[in-house]
Coordinates of C-alpha atoms in Angstrom, one line a residue:
M1479 CA 150.7 188.6 163.7
T1480 CA 152.1 187.6 167.1
L1481 CA 154.4 185.1 165.3
L1482 CA 155.7 187.6 162.7
L1483 CA 156.5 190.3 165.3
T1484 CA 158.4 187.6 167.3
L1485 CA 160.5 186.7 164.4
I1486 CA 161.5 190.1 163.4
P1487 CA 164.2 190.9 166.3
L1488 CA 165.7 187.4 165.8
L1489 CA 166.2 187.9 161.9
Q1490 CA 167.6 191.3 162.5
W1491 CA 170.1 190.2 165.1
T1492 CA 171.4 187.0 163.3
G1493 CA 171.5 188.1 159.7
G1494 CA 171.7 191.1 157.4
H1495 CA 169.3 192.9 155.4
S1496 CA 169.1 190.7 152.3
K1497 CA 169.2 187.4 154.5
E1498 CA 166.0 188.7 156.3
I1499 CA 164.3 189.1 152.9
D1500 CA 165.2 185.7 151.7
E1501 CA 164.2 183.8 154.8
Y1502 CA 160.7 185.6 154.9
S1503 CA 160.5 185.0 150.9
K1504 CA 160.4 181.3 151.6
L1505 CA 157.4 181.4 153.9
G1506 CA 155.0 180.7 151.0
S1507 CA 156.8 177.5 150.2
M1508 CA 156.9 176.3 153.7
S1509 CA 153.1 176.8 154.4
V1510 CA 150.3 174.8 153.9
L1511 CA 146.6 175.6 152.9
S1512 CA 145.1 174.6 156.1
S1513 CA 145.2 172.5 159.0
S1514 CA 142.4 170.4 157.7
S1515 CA 143.5 170.3 154.0
V1516 CA 144.1 166.9 152.3
G1517 CA 145.5 168.3 149.1
W1518 CA 148.5 166.5 147.6
G1519 CA 150.3 169.9 147.6
V1520 CA 150.1 170.3 151.2
R1521 CA 151.9 166.8 151.6
A1522 CA 154.7 168.0 149.1
L1523 CA 155.1 171.1 151.3
E1524 CA 155.2 169.0 154.4
S1525 CA 158.1 167.0 153.1
E1526 CA 160.4 170.2 152.9
E1527 CA 163.3 170.2 155.4
P1528 CA 162.5 173.5 156.9
P1529 CA 159.9 173.5 159.7
V1530 CA 156.4 173.8 158.6
V1531 CA 154.5 176.8 159.9
S1532 CA 150.8 176.7 159.6
I1533 CA 148.9 180.0 158.7
D1534 CA 145.2 179.8 159.3
D1535 CA 144.5 183.3 158.7
P1536 CA 142.9 183.6 155.2
K1537 CA 144.7 186.8 154.1
Q1538 CA 148.2 185.4 154.9
R1539 CA 147.5 181.9 153.3
Q1540 CA 146.3 183.9 150.3
L1541 CA 149.6 186.1 150.2
A1542 CA 151.7 182.9 150.8
F1543 CA 150.3 181.0 147.8
Q1544 CA 150.6 184.0 145.4
G1545 CA 154.0 184.7 146.5
K1546 CA 153.4 188.3 147.0
L1547 CA 154.2 188.6 150.7
L1548 CA 157.0 191.2 150.5
F1549 CA 158.9 192.7 153.4
Q1550 CA 160.1 196.3 153.5
E1551 CA 163.8 197.1 154.5
D1552 CA 162.6 198.3 158.0
L1553 CA 160.0 195.9 159.2
E1554 CA 159.6 198.1 162.5
T1555 CA 157.9 200.5 160.2
F1556 CA 155.5 198.1 158.6
N1557 CA 152.3 199.6 157.6
E1558 CA 149.3 197.6 156.7
T1559 CA 147.7 200.7 155.2
D1560 CA 150.4 201.0 152.6
P1561 CA 148.6 201.0 149.1
E1562 CA 151.1 198.4 147.7
Y1563 CA 150.0 195.9 150.4
D1564 CA 146.3 196.9 150.8
W1565 CA 144.6 194.1 152.5
D1566 CA 141.4 195.0 150.8
D1567 CA 142.6 194.2 147.5
F1568 CA 143.3 190.5 148.3
E1569 CA 139.8 190.1 149.9
Q1570 CA 138.3 191.1 146.5
V1571 CA 139.9 188.0 144.8
S1572 CA 137.1 185.4 144.4
A1573 CA 137.2 181.8 145.9
H1574 CA 137.0 180.5 142.3
R1575 CA 139.9 182.4 141.0
R1576 CA 141.9 181.1 143.8
L1577 CA 140.8 177.6 143.3
V1578 CA 141.9 177.7 139.6
E1579 CA 145.1 179.4 140.4
D1580 CA 145.9 176.8 143.0
L1581 CA 145.0 173.8 141.0
L1582 CA 146.9 174.9 138.0
D1583 CA 150.1 176.3 140.1
P1584 CA 153.0 175.0 138.0
E1585 CA 155.0 174.1 141.1
Y1586 CA 152.3 171.5 142.1
Y1587 CA 150.6 170.4 138.8
E1588 CA 152.0 169.3 135.4
S1589 CA 149.7 168.6 132.6
T1590 CA 152.1 166.2 131.2
V1591 CA 152.4 164.0 134.2
H1592 CA 150.5 160.8 134.6
P1593 CA 147.5 161.6 136.8
A1594 CA 148.1 158.9 139.6
M1595 CA 150.0 159.1 142.7
D1596 CA 151.6 155.9 142.0
F1597 CA 152.7 155.9 138.3
R1598 CA 152.4 152.2 138.2
D1599 CA 148.6 152.4 138.5
S1600 CA 146.5 152.7 135.2
V1601 CA 144.0 155.4 134.6
R1602 CA 140.4 154.1 133.9
V1603 CA 139.1 156.2 131.1
N1604 CA 135.4 155.8 130.3
L1605 CA 134.3 156.4 126.9
S1606 CA 131.0 157.2 125.4
M1607 CA 129.7 158.5 122.2
S1608 CA 126.7 160.2 120.6
L1609 CA 126.0 159.9 116.9
Y1610 CA 124.6 163.2 115.5
Q1611 CA 124.7 162.8 111.7
I1612 CA 125.9 160.6 109.0
L1613 CA 127.3 163.1 106.5
Q1614 CA 128.7 161.0 103.7
V1615 CA 129.0 157.3 102.8
D1616 CA 131.4 157.1 99.8
E1617 CA 131.3 153.6 98.3
R1618 CA 133.9 154.3 95.7
S1619 CA 136.7 155.4 98.0
Q1620 CA 135.2 153.3 100.8
S1621 CA 135.1 155.8 103.5
L1622 CA 132.4 157.1 106.0
T1623 CA 132.2 160.5 107.3
V1624 CA 130.0 161.0 110.6
S1625 CA 129.5 163.9 113.1
V1626 CA 129.7 162.7 116.7
W1627 CA 129.8 164.1 120.2
M1628 CA 132.6 162.3 122.3
V1629 CA 132.7 162.1 126.1
Q1630 CA 135.7 160.8 128.1
D1631 CA 136.0 160.9 131.9
W1632 CA 138.7 159.8 134.2
Y1633 CA 140.0 160.7 137.8
D1634 CA 142.9 162.9 138.1
Q1635 CA 144.5 162.4 141.6
F1636 CA 146.6 165.6 141.4
L1637 CA 143.5 168.0 141.1
D1638 CA 142.5 167.7 144.6
W1639 CA 140.9 170.4 147.0
D1640 CA 138.8 170.9 149.9
P1641 CA 135.5 172.6 149.1
H1642 CA 135.3 174.0 152.6
D1643 CA 138.5 176.2 151.8
Y1644 CA 137.0 177.6 148.6
E1645 CA 133.6 178.6 149.8
G1646 CA 131.9 175.1 149.1
I1647 CA 133.0 175.0 145.4
N1648 CA 132.8 171.4 144.2
K1649 CA 133.1 171.8 140.4
T1650 CA 135.1 174.0 138.0
I1651 CA 135.8 174.4 134.3
L1652 CA 139.6 174.2 133.2
P1653 CA 141.1 174.6 129.6
Y1654 CA 141.9 171.2 128.2
N1655 CA 145.6 172.3 127.3
E1656 CA 146.2 173.1 131.1
I1657 CA 145.3 169.5 132.4
W1658 CA 146.2 166.0 131.5
I1659 CA 144.0 164.2 128.9
P1660 CA 144.5 160.9 127.2
D1661 CA 146.0 160.6 123.8
T1662 CA 142.7 159.0 122.4
F1663 CA 143.1 158.4 118.8
L1664 CA 140.8 157.1 116.1
Y1665 CA 143.0 154.3 114.5
N1666 CA 141.3 153.9 111.1
S1667 CA 140.8 157.8 110.6
E1668 CA 141.7 159.1 107.1
S1669 CA 142.9 162.3 108.6
M1670 CA 146.1 162.3 110.5
E1671 CA 145.6 165.9 111.9
Q1672 CA 143.5 165.3 115.1
K1673 CA 143.1 169.2 115.3
R1674 CA 141.0 169.0 112.1
T1675 CA 138.6 166.4 113.2
E1676 CA 138.2 167.0 116.9
A1677 CA 137.2 170.5 118.5
L1678 CA 138.5 169.9 122.0
M1679 CA 137.0 172.2 124.5
N1680 CA 137.3 172.7 128.3
G1681 CA 137.1 170.0 130.9
I1682 CA 134.7 169.8 133.7
I1683 CA 136.4 169.2 136.9
E1684 CA 134.6 167.8 140.0
T1685 CA 136.1 167.3 143.3
G1686 CA 136.5 163.8 144.9
Y1687 CA 136.4 165.1 148.3
W1688 CA 132.9 163.8 149.1
R1689 CA 133.9 160.2 148.0
N1690 CA 135.4 158.2 150.8
D1691 CA 137.0 155.9 148.4
S1692 CA 138.6 158.5 146.0
R1693 CA 140.9 161.4 146.0
G1694 CA 141.7 164.0 143.3
A1695 CA 138.9 165.1 140.9
Y1696 CA 136.5 163.5 138.5
V1697 CA 137.4 165.0 134.9
Q1698 CA 135.0 165.1 132.0
L1699 CA 136.1 166.0 128.6
M1700 CA 133.2 166.6 126.1
F1701 CA 133.8 167.7 122.5
P1702 CA 132.2 167.4 118.9
A1703 CA 134.1 165.6 116.1
I1704 CA 133.7 165.0 112.4
Y1705 CA 135.4 161.7 111.7
K1706 CA 136.2 160.4 108.2
L1707 CA 137.2 156.9 108.6
S1708 CA 138.1 154.0 106.2
C1709 CA 135.4 151.4 106.0
R1710 CA 135.4 148.2 103.9
M1711 CA 132.3 148.3 101.9
N1712 CA 130.4 145.1 100.9
V1713 CA 128.2 146.1 98.0
R1714 CA 127.2 142.5 97.0
F1715 CA 123.5 143.2 97.6
F1716 CA 123.5 146.8 96.4
P1717 CA 120.9 148.5 96.7
Y1718 CA 119.9 146.4 99.6
D1719 CA 123.4 146.3 101.0
Q1720 CA 124.1 146.6 104.9
Q1721 CA 127.5 148.1 105.9
N1722 CA 129.3 147.4 109.1
C1723 CA 131.9 150.3 109.8
T1724 CA 134.0 150.1 112.9
F1725 CA 135.5 152.9 114.8
I1726 CA 138.9 151.6 116.3
I1727 CA 139.4 153.9 119.5
S1728 CA 142.5 153.7 121.7
S1729 CA 145.6 155.4 122.9
W1730 CA 148.3 155.8 120.6
T1731 CA 151.3 155.6 123.1
H1732 CA 149.8 154.0 126.3
D1733 CA 149.2 150.4 126.9
S1734 CA 146.8 148.9 129.4
S1735 CA 149.3 149.4 132.3
T1736 CA 148.8 153.2 132.1
I1737 CA 145.4 153.8 130.5
N1738 CA 142.7 151.2 130.7
Y1739 CA 139.6 152.1 128.5
F1740 CA 136.1 151.1 129.0
P1741 CA 132.9 151.9 127.2
K1742 CA 130.5 153.8 129.6
T1743 CA 127.4 152.1 127.9
E1744 CA 126.9 149.3 125.7
H1745 CA 125.2 151.2 122.9
V1746 CA 126.0 154.5 121.4
N1747 CA 123.6 157.3 122.2
M1748 CA 121.2 157.8 119.4
R1749 CA 118.8 160.4 120.9
N1750 CA 120.1 163.3 118.9
F1751 CA 120.5 161.6 115.6
A1752 CA 119.4 163.5 112.4
Q1753 CA 118.0 160.9 110.1
N1754 CA 119.8 160.4 106.9
V1755 CA 117.7 160.1 103.5
E1756 CA 119.7 157.3 102.2
W1757 CA 120.8 155.3 105.1
A1758 CA 119.2 153.8 108.2
V1759 CA 121.1 152.9 111.4
V1760 CA 120.5 149.3 112.3
S1761 CA 122.7 149.2 115.3
F1762 CA 125.7 151.1 117.0
K1763 CA 127.5 149.1 119.7
F1764 CA 130.6 149.2 121.6
N1765 CA 133.1 146.3 122.1
R1766 CA 136.1 146.2 124.2
V1767 CA 139.2 144.2 123.2
E1768 CA 142.6 143.8 124.6
Q1769 CA 145.0 143.4 121.8
Y1770 CA 148.7 142.3 121.8
F1771 CA 151.4 143.7 119.5
K1772 CA 154.7 142.4 118.9
C1773 CA 156.5 145.5 120.0
C1774 CA 155.0 145.5 123.5
E1775 CA 154.6 143.3 126.5
K1776 CA 151.5 144.8 127.8
P1777 CA 148.2 144.7 125.7
W1778 CA 146.5 147.6 124.3
V1779 CA 142.9 148.2 125.1
M1780 CA 141.0 148.8 122.0
I1781 CA 137.3 150.1 121.9
Y1782 CA 135.4 149.1 118.7
A1783 CA 132.3 150.8 118.0
H1784 CA 130.5 149.0 115.3
L1785 CA 128.0 151.0 113.2
V1786 CA 125.7 148.9 111.1
I1787 CA 123.7 150.8 108.5
Q1788 CA 121.3 149.7 106.0
R1789 CA 120.8 151.5 102.6
K1790 CA 117.2 152.6 101.7
P1791 CA 116.4 151.2 98.1
L1792 CA 113.5 153.4 97.4
Y1793 CA 115.6 155.9 95.2
Y1794 CA 117.2 153.2 93.1
I1795 CA 113.9 151.4 92.5
I1796 CA 112.1 154.3 91.2
N1797 CA 114.9 155.9 89.2
L1798 CA 116.7 152.9 87.9
V1799 CA 114.9 149.5 88.3
I1800 CA 111.4 150.6 87.3
P1801 CA 112.4 152.6 84.2
T1802 CA 114.9 149.6 83.1
S1803 CA 112.1 147.1 83.4
I1804 CA 109.6 149.3 81.5
I1805 CA 112.2 149.9 78.7
T1806 CA 112.9 146.3 78.6
V1807 CA 109.3 145.2 78.5
V1808 CA 108.6 147.7 75.6
A1809 CA 111.7 146.5 73.7
V1810 CA 110.6 142.8 74.1
T1811 CA 107.2 143.6 72.9
G1812 CA 108.6 145.5 70.0
F1813 CA 111.0 142.5 69.1
F1814 CA 108.0 140.0 69.0
T1815 CA 105.1 141.8 67.9
P1816 CA 103.5 139.8 64.9
S1817 CA 103.2 142.7 62.5
S1818 CA 105.0 146.0 61.9
T1819 CA 104.5 149.0 59.7
S1820 CA 106.7 147.9 56.8
S1821 CA 105.6 144.3 57.1
E1822 CA 109.1 143.4 57.0
R1823 CA 110.1 143.7 60.7
D1824 CA 113.7 145.2 60.0
E1825 CA 113.0 148.0 62.5
K1826 CA 113.3 145.4 65.3
L1827 CA 116.9 145.1 64.9
Y1828 CA 117.4 149.0 65.4
L1829 CA 115.1 148.8 68.3
G1830 CA 117.4 146.1 70.0
I1831 CA 120.5 148.3 69.3
N1832 CA 118.9 151.4 70.9
T1833 CA 117.8 149.5 73.9
L1834 CA 121.3 148.1 74.3
L1835 CA 122.8 151.5 74.3
T1836 CA 120.4 152.7 76.9
M1837 CA 121.0 149.9 79.2
A1838 CA 124.8 150.5 78.8
I1839 CA 124.3 153.9 80.0
M1840 CA 122.4 152.9 83.0
L1841 CA 125.0 150.3 83.9
L1842 CA 127.5 153.2 83.6
M1843 CA 125.6 155.2 86.0
I1844 CA 125.5 152.2 88.5
S1845 CA 129.2 151.5 88.1
N1846 CA 130.3 155.0 89.0
K1847 CA 129.0 154.6 92.4
M1848 CA 130.5 151.1 93.1
P1849 CA 134.0 150.5 94.4
S1850 CA 136.4 149.0 91.9
T1851 CA 136.5 145.3 93.1
S1852 CA 136.9 142.0 91.3
T1853 CA 135.9 139.9 94.5
Y1854 CA 132.1 140.0 93.6
V1855 CA 129.4 141.6 91.3
P1856 CA 126.8 143.8 93.0
L1857 CA 123.2 142.6 92.8
M1858 CA 122.2 145.6 90.6
G1859 CA 125.1 144.8 88.3
W1860 CA 123.6 141.3 87.9
Y1861 CA 120.3 142.8 87.3
Y1862 CA 121.5 145.0 84.3
M1863 CA 123.6 142.1 83.1
G1864 CA 120.6 140.0 83.1
I1865 CA 118.6 142.7 81.2
I1866 CA 121.3 143.2 78.7
F1867 CA 121.4 139.4 78.0
V1868 CA 117.7 139.4 77.6
I1869 CA 118.1 142.2 75.0
V1870 CA 120.8 140.6 73.3
V1871 CA 119.1 137.1 72.9
G1872 CA 115.8 139.0 72.0
T1873 CA 117.6 140.7 69.2
L1874 CA 119.2 137.4 67.9
L1875 CA 115.9 135.5 68.1
A1876 CA 114.1 138.6 66.3
T1877 CA 116.5 137.9 63.5
V1878 CA 115.6 134.3 63.6
V1879 CA 112.0 135.2 63.3
L1880 CA 112.7 137.6 60.4
F1881 CA 114.3 134.6 58.6
V1882 CA 111.5 132.6 59.3
H1883 CA 109.1 135.1 58.1
S1884 CA 111.1 135.7 54.8
R1885 CA 110.8 132.2 53.8
K1886 CA 107.4 132.9 52.4
V1887 CA 108.8 134.6 49.3
H1888 CA 110.6 131.4 48.4
L1889 CA 107.4 129.3 47.9
K1890 CA 108.6 126.5 49.8
P1891 CA 106.1 124.7 52.0
V1892 CA 106.4 124.5 55.7
P1893 CA 108.0 121.0 56.8
S1894 CA 105.4 118.5 57.7
L1895 CA 106.4 118.2 61.3
L1896 CA 105.9 121.8 61.8
R1897 CA 102.7 121.9 60.0
G1898 CA 101.4 119.2 62.1
I1899 CA 102.2 121.3 65.3
L1900 CA 100.5 124.1 63.8
T1901 CA 97.3 122.6 62.9
R1902 CA 96.9 121.4 66.5
T1903 CA 93.9 122.9 68.5
V1904 CA 96.1 123.3 71.6
V1905 CA 98.3 125.7 69.7
W1906 CA 95.2 127.6 68.4
K1907 CA 93.8 128.0 72.0
V1908 CA 97.1 128.5 74.1
I1909 CA 99.3 130.6 71.7
L1910 CA 97.5 131.9 68.5
E1911 CA 94.6 131.2 66.4
P1912 CA 95.5 130.8 62.7
P1913 CA 93.8 133.4 60.3
T1914 CA 90.5 132.3 58.6
Q1915 CA 92.0 132.3 55.1
L1916 CA 94.7 129.8 56.1
L1917 CA 91.9 127.6 57.7
E1918 CA 90.0 127.5 54.4
I1919 CA 93.0 126.6 52.4
W1920 CA 93.9 123.7 54.7
T1921 CA 90.5 122.6 54.6
E1922 CA 90.4 122.7 50.8
F1923 CA 93.6 120.8 50.5
G1924 CA 92.5 118.1 52.9
I1925 CA 95.0 119.1 55.7
L1926 CA 92.2 119.9 58.0
H1927 CA 88.9 118.1 58.2
E1928 CA 85.8 120.2 58.6
M1929 CA 85.4 120.7 62.3
R1930 CA 82.2 119.0 63.3
I1931 CA 80.8 119.8 66.7
D1932 CA 78.5 117.6 68.4
P1933 CA 75.2 119.0 68.5
K1934 CA 75.1 118.2 72.3
E1935 CA 78.0 120.6 72.9
L1936 CA 76.3 123.4 71.3
D1937 CA 74.3 125.9 73.3
P1938 CA 70.4 125.6 73.1
L1939 CA 69.9 129.0 71.8
V1940 CA 72.5 128.3 68.9
L1941 CA 70.4 125.1 68.0
E1942 CA 67.2 127.2 68.2
K1943 CA 68.3 129.9 65.8
L1944 CA 70.1 127.6 63.4
G1945 CA 67.7 125.0 62.7
P1946 CA 67.7 122.9 59.6
N1947 CA 65.0 124.8 57.9
K1948 CA 66.1 128.3 59.2
N1949 CA 68.3 130.8 57.5
A1950 CA 71.2 132.5 59.3
N1951 CA 70.6 136.4 60.1
P1952 CA 73.3 137.7 62.3
L1953 CA 71.5 140.8 63.0
N1954 CA 68.4 139.2 64.3
F1955 CA 70.3 136.6 66.3
F1956 CA 72.6 138.7 68.1
S1957 CA 69.7 141.2 69.2
S1958 CA 67.4 138.3 70.4
I1959 CA 70.3 136.5 72.1
S1960 CA 71.3 139.7 73.9
S1961 CA 67.8 140.1 75.2
Q1962 CA 67.4 136.6 76.3
V1963 CA 70.9 136.4 78.4
S1964 CA 70.6 140.0 79.9
A1965 CA 68.7 138.8 82.9
Q1966 CA 71.7 137.0 84.2
S1967 CA 74.6 138.7 86.2
A1968 CA 77.0 140.8 84.4
Y1969 CA 79.9 138.2 84.7
R1970 CA 77.7 135.4 83.4
Y1971 CA 76.1 137.6 80.9
E1972 CA 79.5 138.2 79.2
R1973 CA 80.7 134.7 79.3
R1974 CA 77.3 133.3 78.1
L1975 CA 77.2 135.9 75.1
H1976 CA 80.7 135.3 74.3
S1977 CA 80.3 131.5 74.1
V1978 CA 76.9 131.7 72.0
T1979 CA 78.4 134.3 69.6
K1980 CA 81.5 132.1 68.9
Q1981 CA 79.6 129.1 68.4
Y1982 CA 77.0 130.8 66.2
A1983 CA 79.9 132.4 63.9
D1984 CA 81.5 129.0 63.7
Q1985 CA 78.5 127.4 62.6
V1986 CA 77.6 129.9 60.0
K1987 CA 81.1 129.9 58.5
L1988 CA 80.9 126.0 58.3
R1989 CA 77.4 126.1 56.6
E1990 CA 78.7 128.8 54.1
R1991 CA 81.8 126.6 53.5
R1992 CA 79.6 123.7 52.7
E1993 CA 77.3 125.6 50.5
R1994 CA 80.1 127.2 48.4
K1995 CA 81.8 123.8 47.9
R1996 CA 78.4 122.2 46.8
R1997 CA 77.8 124.9 44.2
E1998 CA 81.3 124.7 42.9
T1999 CA 81.0 120.8 42.7
L2000 CA 77.7 121.1 40.8
R2001 CA 79.0 123.9 38.5
N2002 CA 82.0 121.9 37.6
A2003 CA 79.8 118.8 37.0
A2004 CA 77.6 120.8 34.8
D2005 CA 80.3 122.2 32.7
F2006 CA 82.0 118.9 32.1
L2007 CA 78.8 117.3 31.0
T2008 CA 78.1 120.2 28.5
Y2009 CA 81.4 121.2 27.1
G2010 CA 83.8 118.5 28.1
T2011 CA 87.5 119.3 29.4
T2012 CA 89.5 121.6 27.3
D2013 CA 93.3 122.3 27.6
V2014 CA 92.6 126.0 28.4
E2015 CA 90.4 124.9 31.2
L2016 CA 92.9 122.5 32.5
N2017 CA 95.6 125.2 32.3
N2018 CA 93.5 127.7 34.2
S2019 CA 92.8 125.0 36.9
R2020 CA 96.5 124.3 37.4
I2021 CA 97.2 128.0 37.6
E2022 CA 94.5 128.4 39.9
K2023 CA 95.6 125.6 42.1
K2024 CA 99.2 126.8 42.0
K2025 CA 98.1 130.2 43.2
K2026 CA 96.3 128.7 46.2
L2027 CA 99.4 126.5 46.8
M2028 CA 101.7 129.7 46.8
R2029 CA 99.1 131.7 49.1
R2030 CA 99.2 128.6 51.5
C2031 CA 103.0 128.6 51.8
A2032 CA 103.1 132.4 52.3
L2033 CA 100.3 132.1 55.1
E2034 CA 101.9 129.1 56.8
W2035 CA 105.3 130.8 57.1
E2036 CA 103.7 133.9 58.4
Y2037 CA 101.5 132.0 60.8
L2038 CA 104.7 130.0 62.0
A2039 CA 106.6 133.3 62.5
N2040 CA 103.7 134.8 64.5
V2041 CA 103.6 131.6 66.7
I2042 CA 107.1 131.8 67.5
D2043 CA 106.8 135.6 68.1
R2044 CA 104.1 134.9 70.5
I2045 CA 106.0 132.2 72.3
L2046 CA 109.2 134.3 72.8
L2047 CA 107.2 137.2 73.8
F2048 CA 105.7 135.4 76.7
I2049 CA 108.9 133.8 77.6
F2050 CA 110.9 137.1 77.5
C2051 CA 108.2 139.1 79.4
L2052 CA 108.1 136.5 82.0
I2053 CA 112.0 136.6 82.5
T2054 CA 111.9 140.5 82.5
I2055 CA 109.0 140.5 85.2
G2056 CA 111.0 137.9 87.2
F2057 CA 114.1 140.1 87.2
F2058 CA 112.0 143.1 88.4
V2059 CA 110.1 141.3 91.2
L2060 CA 113.4 139.6 92.5
L2061 CA 115.2 143.0 92.6
A2062 CA 112.2 145.1 93.8
F2063 CA 111.4 142.9 96.6
F2064 CA 114.8 141.3 97.2
D2065 CA 114.6 142.4 100.9
G2066 CA 111.4 140.2 101.4
F2067 CA 113.1 137.1 100.0
Y2068 CA 116.5 137.4 101.5
T2069 CA 117.8 138.8 104.9
V2070 CA 120.8 140.9 104.1
G2071 CA 123.3 140.9 107.2
G2072 CA 126.5 142.9 107.7
E2073 CA 129.8 141.1 108.0
K2074 CA 131.3 141.0 111.3
E2075 CA 134.2 143.0 112.0
P2076 CA 137.1 141.8 114.7

């Protein structure tokens, strides 16, 4: 007050009325906040040519900053109680409001100016990210949509204040559009409008006054974002594929000489991640790279965030692989079933065609999810191609079997080489046993010799019940055998009973065949001795022999077709099960790794 009263007469003596007001209106621009202030605005004011007047009184300092110190035409009649200049109104302004107004004063702060005293110094921007949710993985358009929380922090040397001047306030919040923020951009974003992907909010400003090695303020900008970025999908091992989608983050206009990016942590924060039902996150790491462009001398600092995700294959295994395998096994079984309702097997061709249509529909469902690429075929595509190949080949081979089966009507005998294979005991035991009628005909025509089993190989119970002077009685035999072997364990009981029963049945058939042949021989000899041989009897004998030959040819072709059916059934079922096991447990056989991005 003393200083003001001293200056009033001098101003009235040297200048006019308007000049007095102009001189005193400059007081705010020539004053500093405090004698102990270290703000950059103070230093700017100290560089003015007029002499600096220090105002330590809080009321006058506040009036000077707000530019509201007005003088009346007659300063001698200055009245502090005037309502227009009520000092109590200024005392009600909070320290926080003063701080915000001082920091954002357009005369001292510009949000478009590089936040360093020396414009040649680069600003270090620390970047961190939290993954919240994987919203969509579009393999066909090769894009990824995620919800993340971004955090950027840096030092702004122009946002400087002394907490002692503002009642100890160390931290405040300012709108993002009022302060300088880096032009951080997602380079591989599919959206060119940043406002549609990022919800920028306020910045948290914390003073650096208490740091001996720093000036200005620490600025932290946190905001949620939904990024849709392009990602080169590698579906070679679908549905066990692993994708490596990279976020390319950097400034769009500033090189490393002005903005220098650094990841705050090595890994992206996953604490708040909402698990995805189709994808599992394998890793999410940062990588800092300095990249040179032809346009610029200085390098650009690029932050690569590699998100590696692994597909969960359970949905595709349950809904596609298992039904396809079941349909294929049923189709293959139908192809190579020895008998059919019409005894002609023509319906097998219709079954093959229907199965092919089913596989084509399922393959179309898979192809709709895959990207259009000619570089490779997905694993699921190979599976369905293999299944379709099995169905096609099975249909063709079923046609061959139908041709073999139809040869029985032509009354042509089976070639000797094939008959020799069919009469081998190995074929009977491993593949299919011939029908009894065919065995009797082969024996009658001398193709097979009577099977003589060494008595030493027979079970003692069979020898006991089939002695030379005992008649065969199957009912008594089976009841007595069951009672004798029942004292053994269940497994040994079943095996012993099966072995004894089979040996007994074979021996009974052999005995009946010998007895029938012996009776026929005696009857023919008696007829020959009694009546001699007539033309009618010879003709009847030839006709009977021809019928047996025709029956033998038909049975041989049917048996050959059945053997081929059984062999193909085993092979194709084995191939189908192999395809299923390979695809269902592929992750156990092969470790899928994502391709590295630069």
